[in-house]
Coordinates of C-alpha atoms in Angstrom, one line a residue:
X156 CA -10.8 21.8 18.7
X157 CA -7.9 20.2 20.5
X158 CA -4.3 20.6 19.0
X159 CA -4.0 17.0 17.7
X160 CA -7.5 16.7 16.2
X161 CA -6.5 17.7 12.7
X162 CA -3.5 15.4 12.8
X163 CA -5.7 12.5 14.0
X164 CA -8.0 13.0 10.9
X165 CA -5.0 12.2 8.8
X166 CA -4.1 9.0 10.5
X167 CA -7.2 7.0 9.6
X168 CA -5.2 4.3 7.7
X169 CA -3.1 3.7 10.8
X170 CA -6.1 2.1 12.7
X171 CA -8.0 0.9 9.6
X172 CA -5.5 -1.7 8.6
X173 CA -5.6 -3.7 11.9
X174 CA -9.4 -3.2 12.0
X175 CA -9.7 -4.7 8.5
X176 CA -7.5 -7.5 9.5
X177 CA -9.5 -8.2 12.6
X178 CA -12.8 -8.2 10.7
X179 CA -11.2 -10.6 8.0
X180 CA -10.2 -12.9 10.8
X181 CA -13.5 -12.8 12.5
X182 CA -15.3 -13.6 9.1
X183 CA -12.9 -16.5 8.6
X184 CA -13.5 -17.8 12.0
X185 CA -17.3 -17.6 11.6
X186 CA -17.3 -19.4 8.3
X187 CA -15.0 -22.1 9.6
X188 CA -17.2 -22.6 12.7
X189 CA -20.5 -22.7 10.7
X190 CA -19.0 -25.1 8.2
X191 CA -17.6 -27.5 10.7
X192 CA -20.4 -27.4 13.2
X193 CA -22.9 -28.2 10.4
X194 CA -20.7 -31.2 9.2
X195 CA -20.4 -32.4 12.8
X196 CA -24.2 -32.1 13.3
X197 CA -24.7 -34.2 10.1
X198 CA -22.2 -36.8 11.3
X199 CA -23.9 -37.0 14.8
X200 CA -27.3 -37.4 13.1
X201 CA -25.8 -40.2 10.9
X202 CA -24.4 -41.9 14.0
X203 CA -27.8 -41.8 15.7
X204 CA -29.4 -43.2 12.7
X205 CA -26.8 -45.9 12.5
X206 CA -27.1 -46.9 16.2
X207 CA -31.0 -46.9 16.1
X208 CA -31.1 -49.7 13.6
X209 CA -28.9 -52.0 15.9
X210 CA -31.0 -54.9 17.2
X211 CA -31.5 -55.1 21.0
X212 CA -29.1 -58.0 21.4
X213 CA -26.4 -55.7 20.0
X214 CA -27.5 -52.6 22.0
X215 CA -27.2 -54.7 25.3
X216 CA -24.5 -57.1 26.2
X217 CA -24.4 -59.9 23.6
X218 CA -24.7 -63.5 24.8
X219 CA -22.7 -66.5 23.5
X220 CA -26.0 -68.0 22.3
X221 CA -26.6 -65.2 19.7
X222 CA -26.8 -66.4 16.1
X223 CA -23.7 -66.0 13.9
X224 CA -25.8 -63.7 11.6
X225 CA -26.5 -61.3 14.6
X226 CA -22.8 -61.3 15.6
X227 CA -21.7 -60.5 12.1
X228 CA -24.3 -57.7 11.9
X229 CA -23.3 -56.2 15.2
X230 CA -19.6 -56.2 14.2
X231 CA -20.3 -54.4 10.9
X232 CA -22.5 -51.8 12.7
X233 CA -20.0 -51.2 15.4
X234 CA -17.1 -50.7 12.8
X235 CA -19.2 -48.1 11.0
X236 CA -20.0 -46.4 14.2
X237 CA -16.4 -46.3 15.3
X238 CA -15.3 -45.0 11.9
X239 CA -18.0 -42.2 12.1
X240 CA -16.8 -41.3 15.6
X241 CA -13.1 -41.3 14.5
X242 CA -13.9 -38.9 11.6
X243 CA -15.8 -36.6 14.0
X244 CA -12.9 -36.6 16.3
X245 CA -10.5 -35.8 13.5
X246 CA -12.7 -33.0 12.3
X247 CA -12.9 -31.5 15.9
X248 CA -9.0 -31.7 16.2
X249 CA -8.6 -30.0 12.8
X250 CA -11.1 -27.3 13.9
X251 CA -9.2 -26.7 17.1
X252 CA -5.9 -26.3 15.3
X253 CA -7.5 -23.9 12.9
X254 CA -9.2 -21.9 15.7
X255 CA -5.9 -21.7 17.5
X256 CA -4.2 -20.3 14.4
X257 CA -7.1 -17.8 14.0
X258 CA -6.9 -16.8 17.7
X259 CA -3.1 -16.1 17.5
X260 CA -3.7 -13.9 14.4
X261 CA -6.4 -12.1 16.1
X262 CA -4.3 -11.5 19.2
X263 CA -1.5 -10.1 16.9
X264 CA -4.0 -7.7 15.3
X265 CA -5.3 -6.6 18.7
X266 CA -1.8 -5.9 19.9
X267 CA -1.1 -3.8 16.9
X268 CA -4.3 -1.9 17.2
X269 CA -3.6 -1.2 21.0
X270 CA -0.1 -0.1 20.1
X271 CA -1.3 2.3 17.5
X272 CA -4.0 3.7 19.7
X273 CA -1.5 4.3 22.4
X274 CA 0.7 6.1 19.8
X275 CA -2.1 8.4 18.7
X276 CA -3.2 9.1 22.1
X277 CA 0.1 10.8 22.8
X278 CA -1.4 13.8 20.8
X279 CA -4.2 14.2 23.4
X280 CA -1.6 14.8 26.1
X281 CA -2.5 18.2 27.8
X282 CA 1.3 19.1 27.6
X283 CA 1.2 19.0 23.8
X284 CA -0.1 22.4 22.9
X285 CA 1.7 23.3 19.7
X286 CA 4.4 22.0 17.2
X287 CA 7.1 23.4 19.3
X288 CA 6.3 20.9 22.2
X289 CA 9.1 18.4 22.9
X290 CA 6.6 15.6 23.0
X291 CA 5.2 16.5 19.7
X292 CA 8.7 16.7 18.2
X293 CA 9.4 13.2 19.5
X294 CA 6.0 11.9 18.2
X295 CA 6.7 13.5 14.8
X296 CA 10.1 11.8 14.6
X297 CA 8.5 8.5 15.3
X298 CA 5.9 9.2 12.7
X299 CA 8.6 10.1 10.2
X300 CA 10.3 6.8 10.8
X301 CA 7.0 5.0 10.2
X302 CA 6.5 6.7 6.9
X303 CA 10.1 5.9 5.8
X304 CA 9.5 2.2 6.7
X305 CA 6.4 2.1 4.8
X306 CA 7.9 3.8 1.7
X307 CA 10.8 1.3 1.8
X308 CA 8.4 -1.7 2.0
X309 CA 6.5 -0.4 -1.0
X310 CA 9.5 0.1 -3.1
X311 CA 11.2 -3.2 -2.7
X312 CA 13.6 -2.5 0.2
X313 CA 12.4 -4.9 2.9
X314 CA 15.7 -5.3 4.7
X315 CA 16.3 -1.6 5.1
X316 CA 12.6 -1.3 6.4
X317 CA 13.0 -4.1 8.8
X318 CA 16.3 -2.8 10.2
X319 CA 14.9 0.7 10.6
X320 CA 11.7 -0.6 12.2
X321 CA 13.7 -2.8 14.7
X322 CA 16.2 -0.1 15.6
X323 CA 13.3 2.3 16.4
X324 CA 11.0 -0.2 18.0
X325 CA 8.0 0.5 15.8
X326 CA 7.3 -2.9 14.4
X327 CA 3.7 -2.8 15.7
X328 CA 3.1 0.6 14.2
X329 CA 3.9 -0.4 10.5
X330 CA 2.2 -2.9 8.3
X331 CA 5.2 -5.1 7.7
X332 CA 3.6 -8.5 7.1
X333 CA 0.9 -7.2 4.9
X334 CA 3.2 -5.1 2.6
X335 CA 5.8 -8.0 2.5
X336 CA 3.0 -10.4 1.3
X337 CA 1.9 -7.9 -1.3
X338 CA 5.5 -7.3 -2.6
X339 CA 6.0 -11.1 -2.8
X340 CA 2.9 -11.8 -4.9
X341 CA 3.4 -8.7 -7.1
X342 CA 7.0 -9.8 -7.8
X343 CA 5.9 -13.3 -8.7
X344 CA 3.5 -11.7 -11.3
X345 CA 5.5 -8.8 -12.6
X346 CA 9.0 -10.3 -12.6
X347 CA 8.7 -14.2 -12.4
X348 CA 5.5 -14.6 -14.5
X349 CA 4.2 -17.1 -12.0
X350 CA 0.5 -17.1 -10.9
X351 CA 0.4 -19.9 -8.4
X352 CA 0.9 -17.5 -5.4
X353 CA -1.8 -15.1 -6.6
X354 CA -4.2 -18.0 -7.3
X355 CA -3.8 -19.3 -3.7
X356 CA -4.5 -15.7 -2.4
X357 CA -7.5 -15.5 -4.6
X358 CA -8.8 -18.8 -3.2
X359 CA -8.2 -17.7 0.3
X360 CA -10.1 -14.4 -0.3
X361 CA -12.7 -15.6 -2.7
X362 CA -15.6 -14.2 -0.5
X363 CA -14.1 -10.8 -0.5
X364 CA -13.5 -10.8 -4.3
X365 CA -17.1 -11.8 -4.8
X366 CA -18.3 -8.9 -2.6
X367 CA -16.5 -6.3 -4.4
X368 CA -17.1 -8.1 -7.8
X369 CA -13.4 -8.2 -8.6
X370 CA -12.3 -9.4 -11.9
X371 CA -8.8 -10.5 -10.6
X372 CA -9.5 -14.2 -10.2
X373 CA -10.9 -14.5 -13.7
X374 CA -8.0 -12.6 -15.3
X375 CA -5.5 -14.8 -13.4
X376 CA -7.2 -18.0 -14.7
X377 CA -7.3 -16.4 -18.2
X378 CA -3.6 -15.7 -18.1
X379 CA -3.0 -19.3 -17.2
X380 CA -5.0 -20.3 -20.3
X381 CA -2.9 -17.9 -22.4
X382 CA 0.3 -19.4 -21.1
X383 CA -0.9 -23.0 -21.9
X384 CA -1.6 -21.9 -25.5
X385 CA 1.7 -20.0 -25.7
X386 CA 3.6 -23.2 -24.7
X387 CA 2.0 -25.3 -27.4
X388 CA -0.3 -27.3 -25.2
X389 CA -3.7 -27.1 -26.9
X390 CA -5.1 -30.2 -25.3
X391 CA -4.4 -28.9 -21.8
X392 CA -5.6 -25.4 -22.7
X393 CA -9.0 -26.7 -24.0
X394 CA -9.4 -28.8 -20.8
X395 CA -8.5 -25.8 -18.6
X396 CA -10.9 -23.6 -20.7
X397 CA -13.8 -26.1 -20.1
X398 CA -13.0 -26.3 -16.3
X399 CA -12.4 -22.7 -15.4
X400 CA -13.5 -20.3 -18.1
X401 CA -16.6 -21.5 -20.0
X402 CA -18.8 -20.8 -16.9
X403 CA -18.1 -17.0 -17.6
X404 CA -19.3 -17.2 -21.2
X405 CA -22.6 -15.2 -20.4
X406 CA -20.9 -12.3 -18.7
X407 CA -17.7 -12.3 -20.8
X408 CA -18.9 -13.6 -24.2
X409 CA -16.5 -11.4 -26.3
X410 CA -13.4 -12.3 -24.3
X411 CA -14.4 -16.0 -24.4
X412 CA -14.6 -15.7 -28.2
X413 CA -11.2 -14.3 -28.3
X414 CA -10.0 -17.0 -26.0
X415 CA -11.2 -19.6 -28.5
X416 CA -9.4 -17.8 -31.3
X417 CA -6.1 -18.1 -29.5
X418 CA -5.9 -21.7 -30.3
X419 CA -5.6 -20.9 -34.0
X420 CA -3.0 -18.1 -33.5
X421 CA 0.3 -18.9 -31.8
X422 CA 2.3 -16.2 -30.2
X423 CA 5.1 -16.7 -32.8
X424 CA 2.8 -15.9 -35.7
X425 CA 1.6 -12.7 -37.1
X426 CA -1.5 -12.4 -35.0
X427 CA -2.3 -8.7 -34.7
X428 CA -5.9 -9.2 -33.3
X429 CA -4.4 -11.1 -30.3
X430 CA -1.1 -9.2 -29.7
X431 CA -2.6 -7.5 -26.6
X432 CA -3.3 -11.0 -25.1
X433 CA 0.2 -12.2 -25.8
X434 CA 1.9 -9.0 -24.8
X435 CA 4.2 -9.2 -21.8
X436 CA 2.4 -5.9 -20.5
X437 CA -0.4 -8.0 -19.3
X438 CA 1.7 -9.3 -16.5
X439 CA 2.2 -5.6 -15.4
X440 CA -1.6 -5.1 -15.6
X441 CA -2.2 -8.2 -13.5
X442 CA 0.3 -7.1 -10.9
X443 CA -1.3 -3.6 -10.7
X444 CA -4.8 -5.1 -10.4
X445 CA -3.6 -7.4 -7.6
X446 CA -2.0 -4.7 -5.7
X447 CA -5.1 -2.5 -5.9
X448 CA -7.2 -5.4 -4.8
X449 CA -4.9 -6.3 -1.9
X450 CA -4.7 -2.8 -0.8
X451 CA -8.5 -2.5 -0.7
X452 CA -8.9 -5.7 1.3
X453 CA -6.5 -4.6 4.0
X454 CA -7.4 -1.0 4.0
X455 CA -4.0 0.2 2.8
X456 CA -3.5 3.6 1.1
X457 CA -2.9 3.2 -2.6
X458 CA 0.3 5.3 -2.3
X459 CA 2.8 5.8 0.4
X460 CA 1.7 8.5 2.7
X461 CA 5.3 9.7 2.8
X462 CA 4.8 10.9 -0.9
X463 CA 1.6 12.6 0.1
X464 CA 3.1 14.5 3.0
X465 CA 6.1 15.4 0.9
X466 CA 4.0 16.8 -1.9
X467 CA 1.9 18.7 0.6
X468 CA 4.9 20.3 2.1
X469 CA 6.5 21.2 -1.3
X470 CA 3.2 22.7 -2.5
X471 CA 2.9 24.8 0.7
X472 CA 6.2 26.4 -0.1
X473 CA 6.1 26.6 -3.9
X474 CA 5.3 30.2 -5.2
X475 CA 5.5 31.6 -8.7
X476 CA 8.9 33.1 -8.0
X477 CA 10.4 29.6 -7.5
X478 CA 12.6 28.3 -10.2
X479 CA 11.8 24.7 -11.1
X480 CA 13.9 23.9 -14.1
X481 CA 13.9 20.8 -16.3
X482 CA 16.1 17.7 -15.7
X483 CA 18.4 19.0 -18.5
X484 CA 18.8 22.4 -16.8
X485 CA 19.5 20.8 -13.5
X486 CA 22.3 18.8 -15.1
X487 CA 23.7 21.9 -16.7
X488 CA 23.7 23.8 -13.5
X489 CA 25.4 20.9 -11.7
X490 CA 28.1 20.9 -14.3
X491 CA 28.5 24.8 -14.3
X492 CA 31.7 26.3 -13.0
X493 CA 32.0 26.9 -9.3
X494 CA 32.2 30.7 -9.8
X495 CA 28.5 30.8 -10.9
X496 CA 27.4 29.3 -7.6
X497 CA 29.9 31.3 -5.4
X498 CA 30.0 34.8 -6.9
X499 CA 31.7 36.5 -3.9
X500 CA 35.3 35.5 -3.9
X501 CA 36.1 36.7 -0.3
X502 CA 33.3 34.6 1.3
X503 CA 32.5 31.1 0.2
X504 CA 30.3 30.0 3.2
X505 CA 27.2 29.6 1.0
X506 CA 26.1 30.4 -2.4
X507 CA 23.5 32.9 -3.6
X508 CA 21.5 30.6 -6.0
X509 CA 17.9 29.8 -5.1
X510 CA 18.7 26.2 -5.0
X511 CA 20.4 27.0 -1.7
X512 CA 18.1 29.6 -0.3
X513 CA 14.8 27.9 -1.3
X514 CA 13.9 24.2 -0.5
X515 CA 11.6 24.0 -3.6
X516 CA 14.4 25.3 -5.8
X517 CA 16.9 23.0 -4.4
X518 CA 18.5 20.4 -6.6
X519 CA 17.1 17.6 -4.3
X520 CA 13.4 18.8 -4.6
X521 CA 13.0 20.8 -7.8
X522 CA 12.2 17.8 -10.0
X523 CA 9.6 16.7 -7.5
X524 CA 8.1 20.1 -7.3
X525 CA 7.8 20.5 -11.1
X526 CA 4.3 18.8 -11.5
X527 CA 2.8 20.1 -8.2
X528 CA 0.6 23.1 -7.9
X529 CA 1.5 26.4 -6.4
X530 CA 0.6 27.4 -2.9
X531 CA -2.9 28.9 -2.6
X532 CA -2.9 32.2 -0.7
X533 CA -6.3 33.8 0.0
X534 CA -4.7 36.9 1.6
X535 CA -1.7 39.1 0.7
X536 CA 0.8 39.7 3.3
X537 CA 2.8 42.9 3.5
X538 CA 6.0 43.4 5.6
X539 CA 5.9 46.0 8.2
X540 CA 9.2 47.7 6.8
X541 CA 8.8 47.7 3.0
X542 CA 11.5 49.2 0.9
X543 CA 11.8 49.5 -3.0
X544 CA 15.1 48.5 -4.6
X545 CA 16.4 50.5 -7.7
X546 CA 14.8 47.8 -9.9
X547 CA 11.4 48.8 -8.5
X548 CA 10.9 45.5 -6.6
X549 CA 9.6 45.9 -3.1
X550 CA 10.8 43.6 -0.1
X551 CA 10.8 43.8 3.6
X552 CA 14.1 45.5 4.9
X553 CA 14.6 42.9 7.7
X554 CA 14.3 40.0 5.2
X555 CA 16.7 41.6 2.8
X556 CA 19.3 42.1 5.5
X557 CA 18.8 38.4 6.7
X558 CA 19.0 37.1 3.1
X559 CA 22.2 39.2 2.7
X560 CA 23.7 37.8 5.9
X561 CA 23.0 34.2 4.9
X562 CA 24.4 34.7 1.4
X563 CA 27.7 36.2 2.7
X564 CA 27.3 39.5 0.8
X565 CA 29.8 42.2 1.8
X566 CA 28.7 44.8 4.4
X567 CA 26.5 47.7 3.3
X568 CA 25.2 45.6 0.3
X569 CA 21.8 44.1 -0.4
X570 CA 20.7 41.6 -3.0
X571 CA 17.4 41.0 -4.9
X572 CA 16.3 37.4 -3.8
X573 CA 14.7 37.0 -7.3
X574 CA 16.9 38.7 -9.8
X575 CA 20.1 38.3 -7.7
X576 CA 21.1 42.0 -8.4
X577 CA 23.3 43.6 -5.9
X578 CA 22.8 47.1 -4.6
X579 CA 24.2 49.5 -2.1
X580 CA 22.2 49.5 1.2
X581 CA 21.5 53.2 1.0
X582 CA 19.9 52.8 -2.5
X583 CA 16.8 51.2 -1.0
X584 CA 13.9 53.6 -0.7
X585 CA 11.3 53.2 2.1
X586 CA 7.8 53.1 0.7
X587 CA 4.4 53.6 2.3
X588 CA 1.9 51.5 0.5
X589 CA -1.8 52.7 0.8

């Protein structure tokens, strides 16, 4: 197996997003062509039928001796034929504009896919043999920037994401347009309590919603009905109910019954059976449902890959000796006197706390590490130079010396990395495990 094969297996979303976008564009083009070609065929057939009924005197050059009735008849037929032709020309022009727009969208998706394939192909370079290769380090830095842009876009920081992507030249390697559209519609639901943008999106992607049997479009329409009732517009609510909701009575009968009951219970009244429908929490549920459906349509991961990679790295370093305190303990430690963090008065280069010596125990990562599992080690590893400290703990001598050097401990002293006890160097006893 080549060096980059394992990494490539993790980058499936990077290519799936432009692929899903191209497939969506192709389906839209196909439907648009089929619909317009069928209508043009029907229009052409109507035109043939119209001209076939024209008398011979009209089909050829009319003479001044034709009767007034024949002249009027020919003028009416000609006007209808011209109107039919104008309609077909207008439809063809509209189809051309739509096809040009779809072509431009397809070319953007192809350009993105090509840029991402070129980016991933760098891992197949023969000079990239291990993680210490300079090309792999450059590739990893670019990948980190991509993850940061994706994380910023998902967390409502589009300006930061755009500036970072532009500065690093990675616009084609991140899904900026898709995530911006998702954030805009999500914000309209969660914050603004407006459903018009989501309704337009559902209408545009109705075929996909039917394919996956999504309940999103119905829930959006049901929320519109709830808002009409909440605003004290029963007549409009009943009309909207008949036009958009009643057709779902067979599959959602219980919900339709509750929808009818809303007309008798206003949101300002004591309406315990309908509190869940009037609750503002429904907007959050709709926003979450939309985001999940949007991500499924475009092949986007449900969570930022930056969080997945960060959690994986923390888990790989987390051991049972790591100290992962609660938030209150972290705050207490931050407010503790400096002497507790710098126990050696003659050397204040670093402190001896595990928050400095261990990334998982650090103040920046300890809260993130708390819910994560410990690293799984199938095999035990024993240092080549084990020594036993007076407290009966065994460590490698070289690692103890390195730890003491980093902690700024006085010469001829060693420290237990776990208990932080300090001993004389000569007190360590060499052991021979069997």
